[in-house]
mmCIF file of C-alpha atoms in Angstrom:
data_model
loop_
_atom_site.group_PDB
_atom_site.id
_atom_site.type_symbol
_atom_site.label_atom_id
_atom_site.label_comp_id
_atom_site.label_asym_id
_atom_site.label_seq_id
_atom_site.Cartn_x
_atom_site.Cartn_y
_atom_site.Cartn_z
ATOM 1 C CA MET A 1110 181.059 27.168 174.980
ATOM 2 C CA THR A 1111 177.956 28.489 173.137
ATOM 3 C CA LEU A 1112 174.987 28.467 173.592
ATOM 4 C CA ILE A 1113 172.728 27.888 170.468
ATOM 5 C CA LYS A 1114 169.149 28.702 170.481
ATOM 6 C CA MET A 1115 167.703 25.488 168.164
ATOM 7 C CA ASN A 1116 163.227 28.167 168.733
ATOM 8 C CA THR A 1117 164.703 31.702 168.450
ATOM 9 C CA THR A 1118 163.582 32.716 164.323
ATOM 10 C CA ARG A 1119 162.843 35.834 162.822
ATOM 11 C CA GLU A 1120 158.937 35.714 163.304
ATOM 12 C CA ASN A 1121 159.049 34.677 167.746
ATOM 13 C CA MET A 1122 160.451 38.132 167.508
ATOM 14 C CA VAL A 1123 158.820 40.739 169.147
ATOM 15 C CA SER A 1124 159.204 44.624 170.599
ATOM 16 C CA PHE A 1125 158.728 45.219 173.228
ATOM 17 C CA LEU A 1126 158.360 48.852 175.819
ATOM 18 C CA GLN A 1127 160.225 47.601 178.575
ATOM 19 C CA VAL A 1128 159.168 49.653 181.432
ATOM 20 C CA LYS A 1129 162.266 49.315 184.358
ATOM 21 C CA TYR A 1130 161.235 50.296 188.015
ATOM 22 C CA ASN A 1131 163.165 49.682 191.067
ATOM 23 C CA LYS A 1132 162.903 46.124 191.698
ATOM 24 C CA LEU A 1133 160.715 45.272 188.783
ATOM 25 C CA ASN A 1134 159.780 45.786 184.754
ATOM 26 C CA PHE A 1135 156.762 45.453 183.032
ATOM 27 C CA LEU A 1136 156.670 44.868 179.067
ATOM 28 C CA ILE A 1137 154.543 46.634 176.634
ATOM 29 C CA ASN A 1138 153.841 44.968 173.604
ATOM 30 C CA LYS A 1139 155.342 47.838 170.681
ATOM 31 C CA GLU A 1140 152.085 47.094 168.959
ATOM 32 C CA ASP A 1141 149.721 48.633 171.173
ATOM 33 C CA ILE A 1142 151.090 51.417 171.148
ATOM 34 C CA PHE A 1143 150.435 54.675 168.654
ATOM 35 C CA SER A 1144 152.967 57.135 169.686
ATOM 36 C CA SER A 1145 155.107 58.247 172.395
ATOM 37 C CA ILE A 1146 155.511 62.114 174.393
ATOM 38 C CA ILE A 1147 156.754 64.039 176.833
ATOM 39 C CA SER A 1148 154.524 66.252 177.614
ATOM 40 C CA LYS A 1149 154.278 69.798 179.720
ATOM 41 C CA THR A 1150 151.413 71.199 178.982
ATOM 42 C CA ASN A 1151 147.874 68.756 181.206
ATOM 43 C CA LYS A 1152 145.199 69.290 182.022
ATOM 44 C CA ASN A 1153 144.080 68.680 185.082
ATOM 45 C CA VAL A 1154 140.454 67.349 185.159
ATOM 46 C CA SER A 1155 138.185 66.776 187.528
ATOM 47 C CA SER A 1156 137.558 63.068 187.696
ATOM 48 C CA ASN A 1157 135.866 60.083 190.073
ATOM 49 C CA SER A 1158 138.810 57.949 189.597
ATOM 50 C CA ARG A 1159 142.072 57.685 191.084
ATOM 51 C CA TYR A 1160 143.272 56.874 187.779
ATOM 52 C CA ILE A 1161 141.951 59.440 185.600
ATOM 53 C CA SER A 1162 143.239 63.483 186.366
ATOM 54 C CA SER A 1163 143.972 65.289 182.909
ATOM 55 C CA VAL A 1164 143.977 65.876 179.520
ATOM 56 C CA ILE A 1165 146.651 66.207 176.856
ATOM 57 C CA PHE A 1166 146.709 67.912 172.811
ATOM 58 C CA PHE A 1167 147.907 65.625 170.724
ATOM 59 C CA LYS A 1168 147.238 65.600 167.154
ATOM 60 C CA ASP A 1169 144.593 68.409 168.145
ATOM 61 C CA GLU A 1170 142.454 66.546 169.906
ATOM 62 C CA ALA A 1171 141.999 66.181 174.064
ATOM 63 C CA VAL A 1172 143.405 62.835 174.694
ATOM 64 C CA PRO A 1173 141.788 61.539 178.302
ATOM 65 C CA LEU A 1174 145.695 60.812 180.231
ATOM 66 C CA LEU A 1175 145.259 57.475 182.657
ATOM 67 C CA ASN A 1176 147.727 57.355 185.577
ATOM 68 C CA MET A 1177 149.813 53.521 184.362
ATOM 69 C CA ASP A 1178 152.806 55.069 186.775
ATOM 70 C CA ALA A 1179 150.387 55.223 190.012
ATOM 71 C CA TYR A 1180 148.203 51.623 188.997
ATOM 72 C CA LEU A 1181 151.430 49.831 189.030
ATOM 73 C CA LYS A 1182 152.744 51.565 191.933
ATOM 74 C CA ASP A 1183 149.829 50.611 193.518
ATOM 75 C CA THR A 1184 148.485 47.475 192.798
ATOM 76 C CA PHE A 1185 152.442 46.079 192.797
ATOM 77 C CA LYS A 1186 153.226 48.033 195.657
ATOM 78 C CA ILE A 1187 156.113 49.218 194.338
ATOM 79 C CA GLY A 1188 157.991 52.079 196.169
ATOM 80 C CA ARG A 1189 158.082 55.748 194.810
ATOM 81 C CA LYS A 1190 160.589 56.003 191.656
ATOM 82 C CA GLU A 1191 161.278 60.191 191.227
ATOM 83 C CA SER A 1192 160.959 59.742 186.689
ATOM 84 C CA LYS A 1193 159.782 62.098 184.166
ATOM 85 C CA SER A 1194 156.527 60.962 182.024
ATOM 86 C CA LEU A 1195 155.840 59.708 179.019
ATOM 87 C CA ILE A 1196 153.076 59.719 178.023
ATOM 88 C CA LEU A 1197 151.470 56.259 175.931
ATOM 89 C CA ILE A 1198 149.365 57.293 173.516
ATOM 90 C CA ILE A 1199 146.792 54.505 172.413
ATOM 91 C CA ASP A 1200 145.378 54.181 168.566
ATOM 92 C CA VAL A 1201 141.525 53.918 170.148
ATOM 93 C CA HIS A 1202 140.453 51.927 166.356
ATOM 94 C CA ARG A 1203 142.531 49.904 167.363
ATOM 95 C CA LEU A 1204 141.197 47.782 170.358
ATOM 96 C CA LYS A 1205 138.128 45.629 170.778
ATOM 97 C CA LYS A 1206 134.464 47.175 169.426
ATOM 98 C CA LYS A 1207 133.160 46.109 173.028
ATOM 99 C CA ASN A 1208 136.213 48.890 173.916
ATOM 100 C CA ARG A 1209 135.136 51.856 171.435
ATOM 101 C CA GLU A 1210 131.596 51.311 172.780
ATOM 102 C CA PHE A 1211 133.167 51.083 176.370
ATOM 103 C CA LEU A 1212 134.763 54.232 175.789
ATOM 104 C CA GLN A 1213 131.012 55.963 174.126
ATOM 105 C CA LEU A 1214 129.503 55.328 176.670
ATOM 106 C CA LEU A 1215 131.772 56.594 179.069
ATOM 107 C CA TYR A 1216 132.129 59.993 177.415
ATOM 108 C CA LYS A 1217 128.300 60.692 176.132
ATOM 109 C CA LYS A 1218 127.568 60.063 180.279
ATOM 110 C CA ASN A 1219 129.523 62.408 181.359
ATOM 111 C CA ASP A 1220 128.768 65.814 178.692
ATOM 112 C CA MET A 1221 132.467 64.353 176.692
ATOM 113 C CA GLN A 1222 131.127 63.615 173.915
ATOM 114 C CA ASP A 1223 131.855 66.381 171.314
ATOM 115 C CA ARG A 1224 135.634 67.649 173.711
ATOM 116 C CA MET A 1225 136.869 64.481 174.096
ATOM 117 C CA SER A 1226 139.359 62.401 170.893
ATOM 118 C CA THR A 1227 137.324 59.317 169.966
ATOM 119 C CA ASN A 1228 140.600 58.708 167.955
ATOM 120 C CA PHE A 1229 142.746 58.336 171.569
ATOM 121 C CA LEU A 1230 143.642 56.999 175.025
ATOM 122 C CA GLY A 1231 146.515 58.457 176.881
ATOM 123 C CA LEU A 1232 149.535 56.590 179.844
ATOM 124 C CA THR A 1233 150.816 58.536 181.778
ATOM 125 C CA ILE A 1234 154.436 55.891 182.673
ATOM 126 C CA ILE A 1235 157.854 56.315 184.250
ATOM 127 C CA SER A 1236 160.082 57.453 181.189
ATOM 128 C CA ASP A 1237 163.240 54.904 182.547
ATOM 129 C CA VAL A 1238 161.696 53.048 178.558
ATOM 130 C CA LYS A 1239 163.626 51.640 176.009
ATOM 131 C CA LEU A 1240 162.282 49.712 173.580
ATOM 132 C CA ILE A 1241 163.837 45.971 172.979
ATOM 133 C CA THR A 1242 163.687 42.584 170.946
ATOM 134 C CA LEU A 1243 162.816 39.922 172.992
ATOM 135 C CA ASP A 1244 162.309 36.127 171.646
ATOM 136 C CA LEU A 1245 158.837 35.570 171.993
ATOM 137 C CA PHE A 1246 159.345 32.221 173.860
ATOM 138 C CA ASP A 1247 161.872 34.337 176.916
ATOM 139 C CA ILE A 1248 158.505 35.182 178.159
ATOM 140 C CA LYS A 1249 156.763 32.061 180.025
ATOM 141 C CA LEU A 1250 153.711 31.982 180.451
ATOM 142 C CA MET A 1251 152.344 32.181 184.615
ATOM 143 C CA PRO A 1252 152.093 29.410 186.369
ATOM 144 C CA TYR A 1253 149.196 26.868 185.971
ATOM 145 C CA SER A 1254 147.636 27.756 189.729
ATOM 146 C CA ILE A 1255 146.904 31.522 188.697
ATOM 147 C CA ILE A 1256 147.165 31.993 185.219
ATOM 148 C CA LEU A 1257 143.939 32.725 185.358
ATOM 149 C CA PRO A 1258 142.908 36.027 188.344
ATOM 150 C CA LEU A 1259 146.312 37.188 186.351
ATOM 151 C CA TYR A 1260 145.402 37.103 182.537
ATOM 152 C CA LYS A 1261 141.833 38.536 183.887
ATOM 153 C CA ASN A 1262 143.369 40.831 185.942
ATOM 154 C CA GLY A 1263 146.274 41.820 182.308
ATOM 155 C CA ILE A 1264 149.138 39.707 183.083
ATOM 156 C CA MET A 1265 149.810 38.174 180.215
ATOM 157 C CA GLY A 1266 153.085 35.952 180.926
ATOM 158 C CA ALA A 1267 156.621 37.057 182.917
ATOM 159 C CA SER A 1268 160.717 37.057 182.184
ATOM 160 C CA PHE A 1269 163.473 38.190 183.624
ATOM 161 C CA ASP A 1270 165.740 39.591 182.360
ATOM 162 C CA ASN A 1271 169.268 40.152 182.156
ATOM 163 C CA GLU A 1272 169.295 41.065 186.328
ATOM 164 C CA GLU A 1273 167.488 37.762 187.058
ATOM 165 C CA ARG A 1274 164.947 40.998 187.882
ATOM 166 C CA ILE A 1275 161.163 39.845 186.845
ATOM 167 C CA GLN A 1276 159.064 41.979 183.828
ATOM 168 C CA TYR A 1277 155.839 41.060 184.006
ATOM 169 C CA LEU A 1278 154.277 41.310 180.337
ATOM 170 C CA LEU A 1279 150.851 43.355 180.268
ATOM 171 C CA ASN A 1280 148.144 43.642 177.929
ATOM 172 C CA ILE A 1281 147.024 47.140 178.792
ATOM 173 C CA GLU A 1282 144.000 47.219 176.965
ATOM 174 C CA ASP A 1283 142.147 45.187 179.324
ATOM 175 C CA ILE A 1284 143.696 46.849 182.101
ATOM 176 C CA ILE A 1285 143.237 49.976 180.845
ATOM 177 C CA PHE A 1286 139.166 48.755 180.444
ATOM 178 C CA SER A 1287 138.632 46.785 183.459
ATOM 179 C CA LYS A 1288 140.730 49.256 185.773
ATOM 180 C CA LEU A 1289 141.340 52.747 184.808
ATOM 181 C CA LEU A 1290 138.482 53.516 183.156
ATOM 182 C CA ARG A 1291 136.448 51.708 186.406
ATOM 183 C CA ILE A 1292 134.238 54.284 187.723
ATOM 184 C CA LYS A 1293 132.002 54.163 190.272
ATOM 185 C CA GLY A 1294 128.823 54.289 188.779
ATOM 186 C CA ALA A 1295 130.027 53.470 184.769
ATOM 187 C CA SER A 1296 128.131 50.087 183.865
ATOM 188 C CA MET B 606 152.221 39.864 166.264
ATOM 189 C CA ASN B 607 149.222 41.082 168.465
ATOM 190 C CA ASN B 608 148.680 39.996 171.462
ATOM 191 C CA GLU B 609 145.570 37.412 171.282
ATOM 192 C CA GLU B 610 148.098 35.851 169.122
ATOM 193 C CA LEU B 611 151.657 35.768 171.221
ATOM 194 C CA ILE B 612 149.163 34.434 173.895
ATOM 195 C CA LYS B 613 148.138 31.116 171.876
ATOM 196 C CA LYS B 614 151.471 31.344 171.285
ATOM 197 C CA LEU B 615 153.009 30.792 174.645
ATOM 198 C CA ILE B 616 150.541 28.610 175.328
ATOM 199 C CA ASP B 617 151.182 25.807 172.432
ATOM 200 C CA GLU B 618 154.834 26.225 172.905
ATOM 201 C CA LYS B 619 154.141 24.877 176.225
ATOM 202 C CA ARG B 620 150.992 22.698 175.846
ATOM 203 C CA GLY B 621 154.381 21.105 173.605
ATOM 204 C CA LYS B 622 156.726 20.588 176.138
ATOM 205 C CA ALA B 623 154.144 19.067 178.591
ATOM 206 C CA LYS B 624 153.434 15.996 175.571
ATOM 207 C CA GLU B 625 156.742 16.044 175.510
ATOM 208 C CA ALA B 626 158.203 15.799 179.949
ATOM 209 C CA ASP B 627 158.352 11.769 181.332
ATOM 210 C CA SER B 628 156.136 10.493 184.132
ATOM 211 C CA VAL B 629 157.153 11.190 187.576
ATOM 212 C CA LEU B 630 158.090 7.770 188.966
ATOM 213 C CA GLN B 631 155.653 7.499 191.998
ATOM 214 C CA THR B 632 157.920 4.952 194.504
ATOM 215 C CA GLU B 633 157.347 3.058 197.448
ATOM 216 C CA ASN B 634 160.420 5.013 198.909
ATOM 217 C CA GLU B 635 158.913 7.283 202.371
ATOM 218 C CA LYS B 636 161.978 9.633 202.773
ATOM 219 C CA ILE B 637 160.756 12.687 204.309
ATOM 220 C CA LEU B 638 162.872 15.622 204.269
ATOM 221 C CA VAL B 639 161.695 17.865 207.401
ATOM 222 C CA PHE B 640 162.384 21.372 207.174
ATOM 223 C CA ARG B 641 160.964 25.222 209.436
ATOM 224 C CA LYS B 642 158.980 27.256 208.754
ATOM 225 C CA ASN B 643 159.554 30.238 211.581
ATOM 226 C CA GLN B 644 160.036 28.711 214.558
ATOM 227 C CA ASP B 645 157.538 25.739 213.226
ATOM 228 C CA LYS B 646 158.740 22.279 211.612
ATOM 229 C CA TYR B 647 156.910 20.275 208.968
ATOM 230 C CA ALA B 648 157.885 17.574 206.388
ATOM 231 C CA PHE B 649 156.835 16.855 203.434
ATOM 232 C CA TYR B 650 157.780 12.646 201.566
ATOM 233 C CA ALA B 651 161.209 13.317 200.010
ATOM 234 C CA ARG B 652 159.386 12.088 196.047
ATOM 235 C CA ASP B 653 156.565 15.154 195.904
ATOM 236 C CA ILE B 654 160.095 18.013 195.797
ATOM 237 C CA LYS B 655 162.461 18.554 192.857
ATOM 238 C CA GLU B 656 164.514 20.447 194.589
ATOM 239 C CA ILE B 657 165.875 23.618 197.047
ATOM 240 C CA ILE B 658 166.564 27.323 195.937
ATOM 241 C CA ILE B 659 168.666 29.250 198.280
ATOM 242 C CA ASN B 660 168.872 33.134 198.789
ATOM 243 C CA SER B 661 166.756 33.566 195.457
ATOM 244 C CA ASP B 662 164.439 36.726 195.692
ATOM 245 C CA PHE B 663 160.868 36.525 195.431
ATOM 246 C CA PHE B 664 158.310 38.598 192.424
ATOM 247 C CA TYR B 665 155.589 40.436 194.518
ATOM 248 C CA VAL B 666 151.729 38.719 192.521
ATOM 249 C CA PRO B 667 148.987 40.839 192.594
ATOM 250 C CA PHE B 668 145.560 39.600 192.834
ATOM 251 C CA VAL B 669 146.246 36.080 194.278
ATOM 252 C CA PRO B 670 145.519 35.267 198.640
ATOM 253 C CA PRO B 671 147.791 36.735 200.915
ATOM 254 C CA TYR B 672 149.934 33.313 201.264
ATOM 255 C CA ILE B 673 151.097 33.275 197.841
ATOM 256 C CA ARG B 674 154.117 35.605 198.292
ATOM 257 C CA GLY B 675 154.589 36.326 195.310
ATOM 258 C CA LEU B 676 157.218 34.472 192.081
ATOM 259 C CA ILE B 677 160.645 33.088 191.851
ATOM 260 C CA ASN B 678 162.992 32.511 189.177
ATOM 261 C CA ARG B 679 164.096 28.706 188.066
ATOM 262 C CA HIS B 680 165.234 28.570 184.898
ATOM 263 C CA GLY B 681 163.542 31.040 183.422
ATOM 264 C CA GLU B 682 160.192 29.901 184.561
ATOM 265 C CA PRO B 683 157.860 31.449 187.135
ATOM 266 C CA TYR B 684 157.190 29.671 189.778
ATOM 267 C CA THR B 685 154.297 30.480 192.467
ATOM 268 C CA VAL B 686 155.524 30.807 196.095
ATOM 269 C CA ILE B 687 153.498 29.622 198.374
ATOM 270 C CA ASP B 688 153.552 30.365 202.734
ATOM 271 C CA VAL B 689 152.287 27.595 204.782
ATOM 272 C CA GLN B 690 152.699 29.043 207.806
ATOM 273 C CA ALA B 691 150.754 32.224 206.088
ATOM 274 C CA LEU B 692 147.935 29.634 205.279
ATOM 275 C CA PHE B 693 148.275 27.260 208.281
ATOM 276 C CA ASP B 694 147.728 30.723 210.493
ATOM 277 C CA GLY B 695 148.079 33.686 208.734
ATOM 278 C CA ASP B 696 151.820 34.764 209.946
ATOM 279 C CA ILE B 697 153.210 36.026 207.335
ATOM 280 C CA THR B 698 157.403 36.195 207.450
ATOM 281 C CA ASP B 699 160.145 37.155 204.391
ATOM 282 C CA ASP B 700 162.434 34.152 204.373
ATOM 283 C CA SER B 701 164.620 32.879 200.818
ATOM 284 C CA LYS B 702 164.732 29.301 200.679
ATOM 285 C CA PHE B 703 162.597 26.941 198.680
ATOM 286 C CA LEU B 704 161.412 23.570 197.137
ATOM 287 C CA ILE B 705 160.368 23.645 194.321
ATOM 288 C CA MET B 706 158.172 20.693 193.852
ATOM 289 C CA ASN B 707 157.443 18.226 191.728
ATOM 290 C CA ILE B 708 153.842 18.837 190.021
ATOM 291 C CA ASP B 709 153.597 17.850 186.132
ATOM 292 C CA ASP B 710 150.918 20.827 185.507
ATOM 293 C CA ASP B 711 151.564 23.491 187.524
ATOM 294 C CA GLN B 712 154.902 24.860 189.091
ATOM 295 C CA LEU B 713 154.879 25.293 192.501
ATOM 296 C CA ALA B 714 158.348 26.535 195.352
ATOM 297 C CA ILE B 715 157.830 26.419 198.934
ATOM 298 C CA MET B 716 158.880 28.746 200.809
ATOM 299 C CA ILE B 717 160.773 27.319 204.340
ATOM 300 C CA THR B 718 163.155 29.235 206.704
ATOM 301 C CA ASP B 719 164.990 25.697 207.177
ATOM 302 C CA ILE B 720 165.999 22.817 206.214
ATOM 303 C CA VAL B 721 166.349 20.095 208.877
ATOM 304 C CA GLU B 722 166.547 17.177 207.833
ATOM 305 C CA ILE B 723 166.129 14.579 205.156
ATOM 306 C CA THR B 724 164.910 10.981 207.030
ATOM 307 C CA ASN B 725 163.788 7.597 206.445
ATOM 308 C CA ILE B 726 160.445 6.799 207.444
ATOM 309 C CA SER B 727 159.383 3.498 207.897
ATOM 310 C CA ARG B 728 155.939 3.265 207.137
ATOM 311 C CA ASP B 729 154.887 1.447 210.516
ATOM 312 C CA GLN B 730 155.796 4.473 212.227
ATOM 313 C CA LEU B 731 154.036 6.896 210.117
ATOM 314 C CA HIS B 732 150.203 8.195 211.918
ATOM 315 C CA LYS B 733 148.425 8.247 208.710
ATOM 316 C CA PHE B 734 145.411 10.747 208.676
ATOM 317 C CA GLN B 735 141.764 10.125 206.947
ATOM 318 C CA SER B 736 141.674 12.807 204.826
ATOM 319 C CA THR B 737 137.687 13.674 206.355
ATOM 320 C CA ASP B 738 139.791 14.726 209.941
ATOM 321 C CA SER B 739 139.573 18.256 209.077
ATOM 322 C CA GLU B 740 141.711 19.219 212.028
ATOM 323 C CA ASN B 741 144.539 17.639 209.800
ATOM 324 C CA LYS B 742 143.039 18.835 206.572
ATOM 325 C CA TYR B 743 146.313 19.399 205.664
ATOM 326 C CA PHE B 744 148.357 17.408 206.028
ATOM 327 C CA SER B 745 147.625 13.060 205.309
ATOM 328 C CA ALA B 746 150.160 11.851 207.962
ATOM 329 C CA SER B 747 152.706 12.896 211.171
ATOM 330 C CA PHE B 748 155.895 10.769 212.830
ATOM 331 C CA THR B 749 157.968 11.671 216.401
ATOM 332 C CA ASP B 750 160.861 12.107 215.383
ATOM 333 C CA LYS B 751 164.614 11.558 217.908
ATOM 334 C CA ALA B 752 163.363 14.901 220.383
ATOM 335 C CA ASN B 753 159.904 13.671 221.140
ATOM 336 C CA ASN B 754 158.875 15.962 218.990
ATOM 337 C CA GLU B 755 155.101 15.616 216.665
ATOM 338 C CA ILE B 756 155.744 16.124 212.846
ATOM 339 C CA PHE B 757 153.725 16.823 211.097
ATOM 340 C CA ILE B 758 154.062 15.882 206.548
ATOM 341 C CA ILE B 759 152.071 17.716 203.902
ATOM 342 C CA ASN B 760 149.841 17.061 201.854
ATOM 343 C CA LEU B 761 150.983 18.500 198.692
ATOM 344 C CA SER B 762 147.061 17.404 197.184
ATOM 345 C CA LYS B 763 145.439 19.536 199.353
ATOM 346 C CA ILE B 764 147.609 22.228 199.189
ATOM 347 C CA ARG B 765 147.056 22.314 195.813
ATOM 348 C CA GLU B 766 143.307 22.014 196.576
ATOM 349 C CA LYS B 767 142.527 24.782 198.274
ATOM 350 C CA LEU B 768 144.970 27.105 196.063
ATOM 351 C CA GLU B 769 143.144 25.682 193.289
ATOM 352 C CA ASN B 770 139.160 26.387 195.185
ATOM 353 C CA ASP B 771 140.853 30.394 196.570
ATOM 354 C CA ILE B 772 141.457 31.013 192.992
ATOM 355 C CA ASN B 773 138.644 29.814 190.706
#
């Protein structure tokens, strides 16, 4: 018997990056990502944030690298998974105005406004990543009782893959600005 | 489709489904499901339970109180897993059986060690608690089983109230 999904239409198909860890996956809306690169020339920088560790050069600009991999491992209690790193490039101009302004302020406070790219941010993740297309309605909102704290912290929904593993849909802009760039003293 | 459009579509879809759902029939039947969590026995009114899931993995979820142990997959929908033992006395142990609760506007599952029995209890055998009874704040009544043990019936509304207070 063939199961036909009545509400599957082309307009409901959405492309995601599927980031695979040992016991769970993460989904990132492909529209959030400008480009991805594998870089071997990261330059370490000192920082008050655990998740800001280095800078890469992309299109001749110094782009701060935020360690999304470390954040996901810390937050979701994921065991170590050895993997090469992939860098996702975020186009700053696509971010919300308040977040762009926060970034400018952060650079200014740290006297970095002339050195750091105002066009891009980089996110380090593991390289076990696939581009997949999902019917939007295969992604479910979180249960009502816990939707609020999850949404506030950049977890928009979840689906289950073919192996029945959960895959959390992440709002990476919210995670970047409420978690990864949260530095002591920064407002 | 950006993230805001994506979430709006998901919310519209969910609202549509909620409108279609039939209202739950509240029966007068006091059928009771007794379960074990670790060594302790508790019960729910059977009408509070929609389904029992066995041998299911649960997935850790952050930013919630410790008695919310994670999420399980029920037919592709995530259900919040509550560990009542962790809520009552902070004792956290993993189990792989779950009671899917019969709730219209939320998706809750209770983690249990095992089902003990499903039994019918006449109303005069129930020792009802006052809602102001702080010692038994998570229970609506109790009864004495055949082995002379006092079994406490969990008040699902109180569990949901606690959850709502802790989350908000």
